[in-house]
Short mmCIF file of C-alpha atoms in Angstrom, two decimals:
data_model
loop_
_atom_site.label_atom_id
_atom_site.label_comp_id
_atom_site.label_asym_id
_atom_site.label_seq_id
_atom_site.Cartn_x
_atom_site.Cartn_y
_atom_site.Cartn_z
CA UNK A 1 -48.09 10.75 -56.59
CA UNK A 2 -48.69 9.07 -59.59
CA UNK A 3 -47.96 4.91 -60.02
CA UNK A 4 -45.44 3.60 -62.37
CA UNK A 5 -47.35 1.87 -65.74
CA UNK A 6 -48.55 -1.11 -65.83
CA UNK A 7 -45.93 -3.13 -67.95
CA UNK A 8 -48.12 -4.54 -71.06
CA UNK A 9 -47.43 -6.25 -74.91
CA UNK A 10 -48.20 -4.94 -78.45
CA UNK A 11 -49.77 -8.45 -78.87
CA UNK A 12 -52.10 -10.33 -76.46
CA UNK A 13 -50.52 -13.50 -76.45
CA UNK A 14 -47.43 -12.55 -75.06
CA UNK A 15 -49.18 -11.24 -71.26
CA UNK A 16 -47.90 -14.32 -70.57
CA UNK A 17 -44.55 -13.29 -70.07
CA UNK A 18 -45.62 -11.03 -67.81
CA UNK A 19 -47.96 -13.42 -66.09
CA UNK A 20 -45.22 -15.87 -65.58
CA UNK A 21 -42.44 -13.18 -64.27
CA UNK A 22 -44.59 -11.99 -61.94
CA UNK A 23 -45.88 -15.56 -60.43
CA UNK A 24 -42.08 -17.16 -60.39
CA UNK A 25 -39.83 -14.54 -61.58
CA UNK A 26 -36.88 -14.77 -63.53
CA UNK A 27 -34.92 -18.40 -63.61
CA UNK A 28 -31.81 -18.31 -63.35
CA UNK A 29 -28.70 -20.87 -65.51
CA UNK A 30 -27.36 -23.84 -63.24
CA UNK A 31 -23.28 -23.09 -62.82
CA UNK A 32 -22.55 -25.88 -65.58
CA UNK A 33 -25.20 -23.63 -68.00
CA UNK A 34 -23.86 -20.76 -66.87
CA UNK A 35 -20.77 -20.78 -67.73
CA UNK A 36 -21.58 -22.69 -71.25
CA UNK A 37 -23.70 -20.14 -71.63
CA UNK A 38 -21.42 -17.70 -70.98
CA UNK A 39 -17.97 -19.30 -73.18
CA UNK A 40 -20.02 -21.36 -75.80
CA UNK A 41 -23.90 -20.41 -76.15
CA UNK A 42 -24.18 -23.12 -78.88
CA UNK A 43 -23.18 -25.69 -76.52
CA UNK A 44 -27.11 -25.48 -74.95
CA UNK A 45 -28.58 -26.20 -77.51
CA UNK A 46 -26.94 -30.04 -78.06
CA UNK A 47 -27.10 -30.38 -74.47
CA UNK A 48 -30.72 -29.79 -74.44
CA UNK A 49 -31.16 -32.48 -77.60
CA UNK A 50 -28.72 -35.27 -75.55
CA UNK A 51 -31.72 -34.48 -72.51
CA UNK A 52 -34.83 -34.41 -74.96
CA UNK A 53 -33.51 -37.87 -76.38
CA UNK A 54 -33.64 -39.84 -72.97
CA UNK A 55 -36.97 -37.88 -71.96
CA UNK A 56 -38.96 -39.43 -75.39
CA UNK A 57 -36.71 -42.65 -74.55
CA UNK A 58 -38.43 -42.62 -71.13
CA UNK A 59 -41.43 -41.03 -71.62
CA UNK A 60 -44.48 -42.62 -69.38
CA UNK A 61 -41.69 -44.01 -66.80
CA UNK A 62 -42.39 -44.10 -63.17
CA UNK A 63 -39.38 -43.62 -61.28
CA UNK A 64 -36.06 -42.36 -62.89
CA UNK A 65 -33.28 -41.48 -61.79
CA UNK A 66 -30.14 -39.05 -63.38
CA UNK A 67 -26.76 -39.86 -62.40
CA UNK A 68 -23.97 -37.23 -62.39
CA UNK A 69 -26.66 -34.97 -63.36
CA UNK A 70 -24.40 -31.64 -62.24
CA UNK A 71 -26.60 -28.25 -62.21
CA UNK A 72 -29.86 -30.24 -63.11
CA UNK A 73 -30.78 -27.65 -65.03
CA UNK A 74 -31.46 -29.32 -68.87
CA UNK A 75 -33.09 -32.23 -66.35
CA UNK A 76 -36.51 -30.40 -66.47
CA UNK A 77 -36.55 -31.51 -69.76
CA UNK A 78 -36.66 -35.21 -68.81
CA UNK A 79 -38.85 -34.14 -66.06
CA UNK A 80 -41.46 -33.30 -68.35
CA UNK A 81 -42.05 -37.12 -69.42
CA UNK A 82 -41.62 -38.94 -66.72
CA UNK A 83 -43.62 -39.43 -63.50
CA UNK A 84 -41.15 -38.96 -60.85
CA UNK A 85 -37.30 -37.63 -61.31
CA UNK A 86 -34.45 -37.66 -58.82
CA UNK A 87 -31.56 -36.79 -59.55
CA UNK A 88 -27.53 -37.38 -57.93
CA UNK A 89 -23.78 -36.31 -57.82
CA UNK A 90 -20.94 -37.17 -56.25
CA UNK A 91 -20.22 -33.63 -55.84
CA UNK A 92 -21.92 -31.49 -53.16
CA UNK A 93 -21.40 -27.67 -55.17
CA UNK A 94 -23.92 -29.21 -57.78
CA UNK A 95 -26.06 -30.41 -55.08
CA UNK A 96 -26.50 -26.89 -53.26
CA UNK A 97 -26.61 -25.03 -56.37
CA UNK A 98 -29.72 -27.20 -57.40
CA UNK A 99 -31.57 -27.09 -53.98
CA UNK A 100 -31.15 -23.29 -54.29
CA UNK A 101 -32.19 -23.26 -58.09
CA UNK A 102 -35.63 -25.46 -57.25
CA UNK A 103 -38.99 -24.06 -57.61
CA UNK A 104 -41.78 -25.68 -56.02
CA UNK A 105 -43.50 -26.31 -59.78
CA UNK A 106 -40.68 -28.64 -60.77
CA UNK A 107 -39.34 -29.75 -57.62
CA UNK A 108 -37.85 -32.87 -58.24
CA UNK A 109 -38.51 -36.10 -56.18
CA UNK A 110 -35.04 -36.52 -54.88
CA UNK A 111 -32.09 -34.70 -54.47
CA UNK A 112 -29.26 -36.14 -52.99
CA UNK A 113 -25.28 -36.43 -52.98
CA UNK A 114 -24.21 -40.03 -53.70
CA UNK A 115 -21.19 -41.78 -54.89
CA UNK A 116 -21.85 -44.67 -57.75
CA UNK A 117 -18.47 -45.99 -57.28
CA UNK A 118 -18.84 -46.42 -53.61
CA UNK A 119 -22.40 -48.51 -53.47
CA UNK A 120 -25.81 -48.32 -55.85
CA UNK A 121 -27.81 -45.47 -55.73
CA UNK A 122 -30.74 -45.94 -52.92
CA UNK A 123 -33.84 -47.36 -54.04
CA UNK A 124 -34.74 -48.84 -57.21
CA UNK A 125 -35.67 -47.11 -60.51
CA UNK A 126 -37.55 -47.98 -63.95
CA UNK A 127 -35.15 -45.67 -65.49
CA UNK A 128 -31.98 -44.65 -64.72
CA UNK A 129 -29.73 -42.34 -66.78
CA UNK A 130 -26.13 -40.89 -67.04
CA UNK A 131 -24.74 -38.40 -70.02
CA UNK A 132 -21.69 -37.24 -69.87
CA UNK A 133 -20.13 -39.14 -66.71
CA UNK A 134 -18.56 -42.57 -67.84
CA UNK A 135 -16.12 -41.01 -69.87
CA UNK A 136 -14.89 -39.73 -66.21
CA UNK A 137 -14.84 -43.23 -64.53
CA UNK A 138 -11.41 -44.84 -64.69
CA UNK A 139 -11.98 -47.70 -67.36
CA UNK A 140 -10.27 -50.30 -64.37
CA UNK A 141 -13.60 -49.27 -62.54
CA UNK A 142 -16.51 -48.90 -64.90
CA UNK A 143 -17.92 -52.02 -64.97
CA UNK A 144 -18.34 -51.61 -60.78
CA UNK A 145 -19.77 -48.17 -61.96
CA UNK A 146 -22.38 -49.91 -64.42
CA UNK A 147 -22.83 -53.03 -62.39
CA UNK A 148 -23.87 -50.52 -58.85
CA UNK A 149 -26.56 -48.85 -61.65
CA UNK A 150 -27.88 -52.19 -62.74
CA UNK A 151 -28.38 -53.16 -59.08
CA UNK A 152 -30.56 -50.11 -58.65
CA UNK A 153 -32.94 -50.80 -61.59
CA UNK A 154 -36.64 -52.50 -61.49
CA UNK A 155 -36.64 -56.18 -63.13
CA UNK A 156 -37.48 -54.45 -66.48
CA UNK A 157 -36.11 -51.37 -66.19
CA UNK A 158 -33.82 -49.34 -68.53
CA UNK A 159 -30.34 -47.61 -68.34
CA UNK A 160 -29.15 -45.12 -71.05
CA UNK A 161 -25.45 -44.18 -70.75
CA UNK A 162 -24.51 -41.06 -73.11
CA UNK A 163 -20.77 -40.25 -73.89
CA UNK A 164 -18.36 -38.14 -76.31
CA UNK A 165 -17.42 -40.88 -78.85
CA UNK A 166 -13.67 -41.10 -79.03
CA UNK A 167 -13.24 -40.19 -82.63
CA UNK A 168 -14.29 -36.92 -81.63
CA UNK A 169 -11.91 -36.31 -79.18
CA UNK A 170 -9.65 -35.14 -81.51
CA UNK A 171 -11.72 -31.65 -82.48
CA UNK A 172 -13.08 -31.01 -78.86
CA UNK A 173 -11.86 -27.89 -77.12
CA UNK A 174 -9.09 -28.34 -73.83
CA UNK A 175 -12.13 -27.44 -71.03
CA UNK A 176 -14.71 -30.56 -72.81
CA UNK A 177 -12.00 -33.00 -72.58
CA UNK A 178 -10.72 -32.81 -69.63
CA UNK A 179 -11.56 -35.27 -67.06
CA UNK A 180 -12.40 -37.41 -70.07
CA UNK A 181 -9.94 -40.95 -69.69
CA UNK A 182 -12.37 -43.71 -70.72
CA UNK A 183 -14.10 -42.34 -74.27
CA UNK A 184 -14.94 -44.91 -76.64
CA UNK A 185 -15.83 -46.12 -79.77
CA UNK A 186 -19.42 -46.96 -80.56
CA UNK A 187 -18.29 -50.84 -80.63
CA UNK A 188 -16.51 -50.74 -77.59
CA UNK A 189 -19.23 -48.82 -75.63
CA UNK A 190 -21.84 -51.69 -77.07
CA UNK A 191 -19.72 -54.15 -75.91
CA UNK A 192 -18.60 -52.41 -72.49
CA UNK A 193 -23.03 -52.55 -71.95
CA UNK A 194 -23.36 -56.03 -73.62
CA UNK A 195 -21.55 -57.35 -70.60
CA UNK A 196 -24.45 -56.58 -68.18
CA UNK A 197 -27.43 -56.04 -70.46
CA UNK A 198 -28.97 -58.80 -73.14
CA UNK A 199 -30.22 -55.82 -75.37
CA UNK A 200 -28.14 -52.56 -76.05
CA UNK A 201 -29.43 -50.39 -78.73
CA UNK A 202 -26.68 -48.09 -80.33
CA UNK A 203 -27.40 -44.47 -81.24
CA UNK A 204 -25.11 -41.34 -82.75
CA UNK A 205 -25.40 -37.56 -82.42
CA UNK A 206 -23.70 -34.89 -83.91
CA UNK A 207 -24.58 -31.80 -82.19
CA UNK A 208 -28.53 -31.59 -82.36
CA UNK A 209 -29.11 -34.26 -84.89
CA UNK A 210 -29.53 -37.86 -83.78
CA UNK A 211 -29.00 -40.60 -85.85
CA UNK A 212 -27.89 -44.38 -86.46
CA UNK A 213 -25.15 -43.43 -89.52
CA UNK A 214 -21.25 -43.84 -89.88
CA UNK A 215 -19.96 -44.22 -85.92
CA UNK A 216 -16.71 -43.10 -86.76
CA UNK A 217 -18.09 -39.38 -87.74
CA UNK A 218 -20.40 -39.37 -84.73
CA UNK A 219 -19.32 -36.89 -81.73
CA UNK A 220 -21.54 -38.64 -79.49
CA UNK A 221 -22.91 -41.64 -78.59
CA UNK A 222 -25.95 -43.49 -76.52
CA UNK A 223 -26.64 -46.77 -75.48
CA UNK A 224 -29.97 -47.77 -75.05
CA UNK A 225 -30.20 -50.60 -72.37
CA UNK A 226 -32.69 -53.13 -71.50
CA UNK A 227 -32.72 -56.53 -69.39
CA UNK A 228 -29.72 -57.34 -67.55
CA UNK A 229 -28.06 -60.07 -67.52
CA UNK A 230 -28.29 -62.95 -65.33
CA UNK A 231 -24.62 -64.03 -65.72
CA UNK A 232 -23.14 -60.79 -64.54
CA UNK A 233 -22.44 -61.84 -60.87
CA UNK A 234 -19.23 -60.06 -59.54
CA UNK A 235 -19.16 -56.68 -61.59
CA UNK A 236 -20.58 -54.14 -58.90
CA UNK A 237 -17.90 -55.90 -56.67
CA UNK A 238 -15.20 -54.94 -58.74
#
């Protein structure tokens, strides 16, 4: 009985494919990239940009930490650059769909189900992060939300907060804003951080392309963190 062929390439440089599938197999999409994947391919590819910002942002960092970071899966990307990533939700689905996801090559350093809202996240971080999740927080209760994140930094650390702006809330689709009740303008959002941070740097992104232009035409927008304020005694008991 004769054995199936060896699989092989036209071109050397592509065994590697083959090397690869046979070491870890095929990966398989978070349920977040899934179903993007699945209803709006294009979406990936801005969602990978939004993660490859913060990982050059944070690049060389110890300790960081994404918040609301859902299936994890663009989070590799982050993981890449940094030392040591952990990553959160308040929801447990994302949480078992990530432990089952994990390979032992890019395991991260923490995985864990935690609340922001309820108390800061354990331990303290160089560099903590959170894209797409303050639009979700009630604005009554985002400064406790920012203020819990702050508490959970090192003395110099740095907090980058990403966010649909909320000019471009007119053009997004029924499924991307939903959920969404505290979008904001690039001046509000620098103020909203001013309140706990002496330095907020102000960035725009319009699908893959990041840049510091017109606010008001931006679909997305980041805010680049560093050194808390002293003064900002009462927020994470809000």
């Amino acid at each position: 009985m004769s054995l199936p062929p060896v699989p092989t390439t036209q071109e050397p440089q592509y065994k590697r494919l083959l090397e690869v599938e046979a070491e870890a197999g095929r990966s398989r999409l978070g349920l977040m990239m899934n179903q993007a994947w699945y209803d709006d391919p294009k979406r990936l590819t801005f969602t990978f940009a939004r993660y490859k910002f913060v990982a050059k942002m944070m690049a060389g960092f110890g300790d960081v930490l994404e918040v609301g970071c859902g299936d994890a899966f663009p989070s590799r990307i982050v993981q890449q650059e940094v030392e040591r990533l952990s990553v959160c939700d308040f929801d447990p689905l994302f949480i078992k769909d990530i432990r089952e996801c994990e390979t032992d090559r890019w395991a991260f350093a923490d995985v864990f189900v935690h609340d922001v809202l309820a108390s800061p996240p354990p331990s303290r971080f160089q560099g903590i992060y959170a894209l797409d999740v303050l639009e979700h927080i009630q604005p009554s209760s985002q400064h406790r939300f920012i203020g819990n994140l702050v508490q959970s930094l090192q003395e110099h650390g740095t907090l980058i907060i990403g966010m649909p702006s909320l000019e471009s809330q007119e053009h997004a689709s029924a499924l991307s804003k939903e959920g969404h009740v505290n979008c904001q303008t690039l001046p509000q959002l620098k103020d909203t951080m001013q309140q706990h941070f002496h330095n907020v740097f102000m960035f725009c992104m319009n699908d893959e392309v990041l840049h510091v232009g017109f606010s008001k035409m931006a679909q997305y927008l980041f805010a680049v963190c560093c050194s808390p304020r002293s003064d900002r005694s009462g927020f994470s008991a809000l």
